[in-house]
Amino acid sequence: MTDTTEPAAAQEVIDLATGQMGALNEKMGVEIVAVSAERIEATMPVEGNTQPYGLLHGGASVVLAETLGSIGSAIHAWPDRIAVGVDINATHHRSARAGTVTGVATPIHLGRTSACFEVVVTDEQGRRLCTSRITCALIPANRGA
């Protein structure tokens, strides 16, 4: 991770959200590049994340989008609430066969009980492959998921 522009208190949730991304993100090769309250960026290889025709699997793009939107929502919710995904959608614009894709999440809405992020996935030439939107409910931290 190369960019953390949050105050020290928020750094704890950034470390938690990015340090424990889970086995699926590890298997897919997702790597966090930058995190702030306004922008979360990560990369993912195409290799190993393809469908039978050798193209980047649409579900892989959605996993990347959900990861980034969830991290952004968790940062916004901290410290009194936790973020749980309730809706995600994706439009696939073009395909990728090789290289690395990059996802960038930016907030659309940051409320008291919900957060919504747009995630744009691009290829190495900067061409948009996928546009996704994720909404997370922000529930009391003491309630659990």
PDB file of C-alpha atoms in Angstrom:
ATOM      1  CA  MET A   1       0.000   0.000   0.000  1.00  0.00           C
ATOM      2  CA  THR A   2       1.522   3.306  -1.038  1.00  0.00           C
ATOM      3  CA  ASP A   3      -0.908   5.941   0.168  1.00  0.00           C
ATOM      4  CA  THR A   4      -2.652   6.342   3.483  1.00  0.00           C
ATOM      5  CA  THR A   5      -3.908   9.850   4.069  1.00  0.00           C
ATOM      6  CA  GLU A   6      -6.155   9.146   7.054  1.00  0.00           C
ATOM      7  CA  PRO A   7      -5.607  10.284  10.642  1.00  0.00           C
ATOM      8  CA  ALA A   8      -4.046   7.784  13.046  1.00  0.00           C
ATOM      9  CA  ALA A   9      -7.441   6.663  14.435  1.00  0.00           C
ATOM     10  CA  ALA A  10      -8.675   5.675  10.966  1.00  0.00           C
ATOM     11  CA  GLN A  11      -5.381   3.929  10.219  1.00  0.00           C
ATOM     12  CA  GLU A  12      -6.495   1.085  12.473  1.00  0.00           C
ATOM     13  CA  VAL A  13      -9.531   0.290  10.288  1.00  0.00           C
ATOM     14  CA  ILE A  14      -7.454   0.655   7.121  1.00  0.00           C
ATOM     15  CA  ASP A  15      -4.952  -1.867   8.465  1.00  0.00           C
ATOM     16  CA  LEU A  16      -7.748  -4.216   9.507  1.00  0.00           C
ATOM     17  CA  ALA A  17      -9.617  -3.951   6.198  1.00  0.00           C
ATOM     18  CA  THR A  18      -6.555  -4.335   3.992  1.00  0.00           C
ATOM     19  CA  GLY A  19      -4.594  -6.783   6.121  1.00  0.00           C
ATOM     20  CA  GLN A  20      -7.347  -9.364   6.405  1.00  0.00           C
ATOM     21  CA  MET A  21      -8.907  -9.433   2.959  1.00  0.00           C
ATOM     22  CA  GLY A  22      -9.612 -13.156   3.122  1.00  0.00           C
ATOM     23  CA  ALA A  23      -8.680 -16.273   1.220  1.00  0.00           C
ATOM     24  CA  LEU A  24     -10.605 -15.395  -1.955  1.00  0.00           C
ATOM     25  CA  ASN A  25      -8.665 -12.166  -2.501  1.00  0.00           C
ATOM     26  CA  GLU A  26      -5.412 -14.024  -1.851  1.00  0.00           C
ATOM     27  CA  LYS A  27      -6.311 -16.709  -4.404  1.00  0.00           C
ATOM     28  CA  MET A  28      -7.207 -14.055  -6.961  1.00  0.00           C
ATOM     29  CA  GLY A  29      -4.036 -12.040  -6.418  1.00  0.00           C
ATOM     30  CA  VAL A  30      -5.755  -8.813  -5.330  1.00  0.00           C
ATOM     31  CA  GLU A  31      -3.225  -6.257  -4.078  1.00  0.00           C
ATOM     32  CA  ILE A  32      -4.192  -2.967  -2.448  1.00  0.00           C
ATOM     33  CA  VAL A  33      -2.310  -0.048  -3.991  1.00  0.00           C
ATOM     34  CA  ALA A  34      -3.766   3.025  -2.249  1.00  0.00           C
ATOM     35  CA  VAL A  35      -6.326   3.740   0.442  1.00  0.00           C
ATOM     36  CA  SER A  36      -7.905   6.994   1.559  1.00  0.00           C
ATOM     37  CA  ALA A  37     -11.422   8.071   2.499  1.00  0.00           C
ATOM     38  CA  GLU A  38     -11.935   9.332  -1.061  1.00  0.00           C
ATOM     39  CA  ARG A  39     -10.286   6.594  -3.136  1.00  0.00           C
ATOM     40  CA  ILE A  40      -9.393   2.932  -2.806  1.00  0.00           C
ATOM     41  CA  GLU A  41      -7.263   1.304  -5.518  1.00  0.00           C
ATOM     42  CA  ALA A  42      -6.147  -2.287  -6.076  1.00  0.00           C
ATOM     43  CA  THR A  43      -4.768  -4.468  -8.838  1.00  0.00           C
ATOM     44  CA  MET A  44      -5.518  -8.044  -9.873  1.00  0.00           C
ATOM     45  CA  PRO A  45      -3.884 -10.275 -12.496  1.00  0.00           C
ATOM     46  CA  VAL A  46      -5.967 -11.551 -15.393  1.00  0.00           C
ATOM     47  CA  GLU A  47      -4.052 -14.838 -15.377  1.00  0.00           C
ATOM     48  CA  GLY A  48      -5.751 -17.301 -13.068  1.00  0.00           C
ATOM     49  CA  ASN A  49      -8.994 -15.304 -13.095  1.00  0.00           C
ATOM     50  CA  THR A  50     -10.338 -16.235 -16.533  1.00  0.00           C
ATOM     51  CA  GLN A  51     -13.403 -18.006 -17.856  1.00  0.00           C
ATOM     52  CA  PRO A  52     -13.232 -20.904 -20.384  1.00  0.00           C
ATOM     53  CA  TYR A  53     -12.622 -18.585 -23.380  1.00  0.00           C
ATOM     54  CA  GLY A  54      -9.506 -17.121 -21.775  1.00  0.00           C
ATOM     55  CA  LEU A  55     -11.146 -13.791 -20.921  1.00  0.00           C
ATOM     56  CA  LEU A  56     -11.169 -12.140 -17.500  1.00  0.00           C
ATOM     57  CA  HIS A  57     -14.115 -13.687 -15.668  1.00  0.00           C
ATOM     58  CA  GLY A  58     -16.870 -11.157 -14.965  1.00  0.00           C
ATOM     59  CA  GLY A  59     -17.150 -12.536 -11.454  1.00  0.00           C
ATOM     60  CA  ALA A  60     -13.493 -11.695 -10.850  1.00  0.00           C
ATOM     61  CA  SER A  61     -14.232  -8.051 -11.650  1.00  0.00           C
ATOM     62  CA  VAL A  62     -17.148  -8.167  -9.202  1.00  0.00           C
ATOM     63  CA  VAL A  63     -14.952  -9.650  -6.453  1.00  0.00           C
ATOM     64  CA  LEU A  64     -12.475  -6.814  -6.984  1.00  0.00           C
ATOM     65  CA  ALA A  65     -15.302  -4.254  -6.885  1.00  0.00           C
ATOM     66  CA  GLU A  66     -16.844  -5.687  -3.728  1.00  0.00           C
ATOM     67  CA  THR A  67     -13.486  -5.729  -1.992  1.00  0.00           C
ATOM     68  CA  LEU A  68     -12.798  -2.072  -2.762  1.00  0.00           C
ATOM     69  CA  GLY A  69     -16.305  -0.835  -1.979  1.00  0.00           C
ATOM     70  CA  SER A  70     -16.349  -2.767   1.277  1.00  0.00           C
ATOM     71  CA  ILE A  71     -13.017  -1.300   2.354  1.00  0.00           C
ATOM     72  CA  GLY A  72     -14.250   2.217   1.575  1.00  0.00           C
ATOM     73  CA  SER A  73     -17.496   1.606   3.450  1.00  0.00           C
ATOM     74  CA  ALA A  74     -15.622   0.182   6.449  1.00  0.00           C
ATOM     75  CA  ILE A  75     -13.401   3.263   6.602  1.00  0.00           C
ATOM     76  CA  HIS A  76     -16.456   5.529   6.509  1.00  0.00           C
ATOM     77  CA  ALA A  77     -18.305   3.459   9.139  1.00  0.00           C
ATOM     78  CA  TRP A  78     -15.414   3.338  11.613  1.00  0.00           C
ATOM     79  CA  PRO A  79     -15.405   3.218  14.637  1.00  0.00           C
ATOM     80  CA  ASP A  80     -19.065   2.866  15.669  1.00  0.00           C
ATOM     81  CA  ARG A  81     -20.354   0.810  12.755  1.00  0.00           C
ATOM     82  CA  ILE A  82     -19.312  -2.020  10.463  1.00  0.00           C
ATOM     83  CA  ALA A  83     -20.075  -2.341   6.762  1.00  0.00           C
ATOM     84  CA  VAL A  84     -21.952  -5.293   5.286  1.00  0.00           C
ATOM     85  CA  GLY A  85     -22.674  -5.578   1.579  1.00  0.00           C
ATOM     86  CA  VAL A  86     -26.342  -5.525   0.569  1.00  0.00           C
ATOM     87  CA  ASP A  87     -26.231  -4.873  -3.179  1.00  0.00           C
ATOM     88  CA  ILE A  88     -23.749  -4.985  -6.043  1.00  0.00           C
ATOM     89  CA  ASN A  89     -24.130  -4.718  -9.782  1.00  0.00           C
ATOM     90  CA  ALA A  90     -21.710  -4.630 -12.675  1.00  0.00           C
ATOM     91  CA  THR A  91     -21.688  -3.723 -16.338  1.00  0.00           C
ATOM     92  CA  HIS A  92     -18.934  -5.362 -18.373  1.00  0.00           C
ATOM     93  CA  HIS A  93     -17.819  -3.099 -21.232  1.00  0.00           C
ATOM     94  CA  ARG A  94     -14.906  -5.004 -22.747  1.00  0.00           C
ATOM     95  CA  SER A  95     -12.697  -7.976 -22.045  1.00  0.00           C
ATOM     96  CA  ALA A  96      -9.086  -8.582 -21.070  1.00  0.00           C
ATOM     97  CA  ARG A  97      -6.978 -11.635 -21.917  1.00  0.00           C
ATOM     98  CA  ALA A  98      -3.706 -10.848 -20.156  1.00  0.00           C
ATOM     99  CA  GLY A  99      -1.945  -8.408 -17.892  1.00  0.00           C
ATOM    100  CA  THR A 100      -3.192  -6.714 -14.767  1.00  0.00           C
ATOM    101  CA  VAL A 101      -6.440  -4.886 -14.158  1.00  0.00           C
ATOM    102  CA  THR A 102      -6.876  -1.993 -11.759  1.00  0.00           C
ATOM    103  CA  GLY A 103      -9.969  -1.169  -9.741  1.00  0.00           C
ATOM    104  CA  VAL A 104     -10.645   2.264  -8.298  1.00  0.00           C
ATOM    105  CA  ALA A 105     -13.517   2.873  -5.877  1.00  0.00           C
ATOM    106  CA  THR A 106     -14.902   6.345  -5.202  1.00  0.00           C
ATOM    107  CA  PRO A 107     -17.819   7.202  -2.934  1.00  0.00           C
ATOM    108  CA  ILE A 108     -21.230   8.034  -4.364  1.00  0.00           C
ATOM    109  CA  HIS A 109     -23.021   8.334  -1.004  1.00  0.00           C
ATOM    110  CA  LEU A 110     -21.633   8.276   2.531  1.00  0.00           C
ATOM    111  CA  GLY A 111     -24.519   8.240   4.967  1.00  0.00           C
ATOM    112  CA  ARG A 112     -25.197   7.254   8.551  1.00  0.00           C
ATOM    113  CA  THR A 113     -26.734   3.864   7.728  1.00  0.00           C
ATOM    114  CA  SER A 114     -25.437   3.160   4.225  1.00  0.00           C
ATOM    115  CA  ALA A 115     -22.497   3.816   1.930  1.00  0.00           C
ATOM    116  CA  CYS A 116     -22.381   3.449  -1.844  1.00  0.00           C
ATOM    117  CA  PHE A 117     -19.297   3.315  -4.076  1.00  0.00           C
ATOM    118  CA  GLU A 118     -18.684   3.305  -7.801  1.00  0.00           C
ATOM    119  CA  VAL A 119     -15.859   1.004  -8.838  1.00  0.00           C
ATOM    120  CA  VAL A 120     -14.218   1.298 -12.249  1.00  0.00           C
ATOM    121  CA  VAL A 121     -12.029  -1.569 -13.445  1.00  0.00           C
ATOM    122  CA  THR A 122      -9.545  -0.752 -16.224  1.00  0.00           C
ATOM    123  CA  ASP A 123      -6.855  -2.583 -18.175  1.00  0.00           C
ATOM    124  CA  GLU A 124      -3.189  -1.609 -18.446  1.00  0.00           C
ATOM    125  CA  GLN A 125      -4.019   0.813 -21.277  1.00  0.00           C
ATOM    126  CA  GLY A 126      -6.578   2.606 -19.097  1.00  0.00           C
ATOM    127  CA  ARG A 127      -9.579   1.220 -21.009  1.00  0.00           C
ATOM    128  CA  ARG A 128     -12.696   0.722 -18.916  1.00  0.00           C
ATOM    129  CA  LEU A 129     -13.542  -2.964 -18.604  1.00  0.00           C
ATOM    130  CA  CYS A 130     -16.236  -2.847 -15.948  1.00  0.00           C
ATOM    131  CA  THR A 131     -18.315  -0.353 -14.004  1.00  0.00           C
ATOM    132  CA  SER A 132     -19.753  -1.573 -10.716  1.00  0.00           C
ATOM    133  CA  ARG A 133     -21.785  -0.069  -7.900  1.00  0.00           C
ATOM    134  CA  ILE A 134     -21.811  -1.497  -4.387  1.00  0.00           C
ATOM    135  CA  THR A 135     -24.019  -0.512  -1.460  1.00  0.00           C
ATOM    136  CA  CYS A 136     -23.184  -1.473   2.111  1.00  0.00           C
ATOM    137  CA  ALA A 137     -25.405  -1.213   5.160  1.00  0.00           C
ATOM    138  CA  LEU A 138     -23.633   0.339   8.136  1.00  0.00           C
ATOM    139  CA  ILE A 139     -24.709  -1.547  11.240  1.00  0.00           C
ATOM    140  CA  PRO A 140     -23.725  -1.009  14.874  1.00  0.00           C
ATOM    141  CA  ALA A 141     -20.313  -2.537  15.547  1.00  0.00           C
ATOM    142  CA  ASN A 142     -21.507  -4.265  18.695  1.00  0.00           C
ATOM    143  CA  ARG A 143     -24.263  -6.082  16.770  1.00  0.00           C
ATOM    144  CA  GLY A 144     -21.924  -8.079  14.512  1.00  0.00           C
ATOM    145  CA  ALA A 145     -22.528  -9.222  10.938  1.00  0.00           C
TER     146      ALA A 145
END
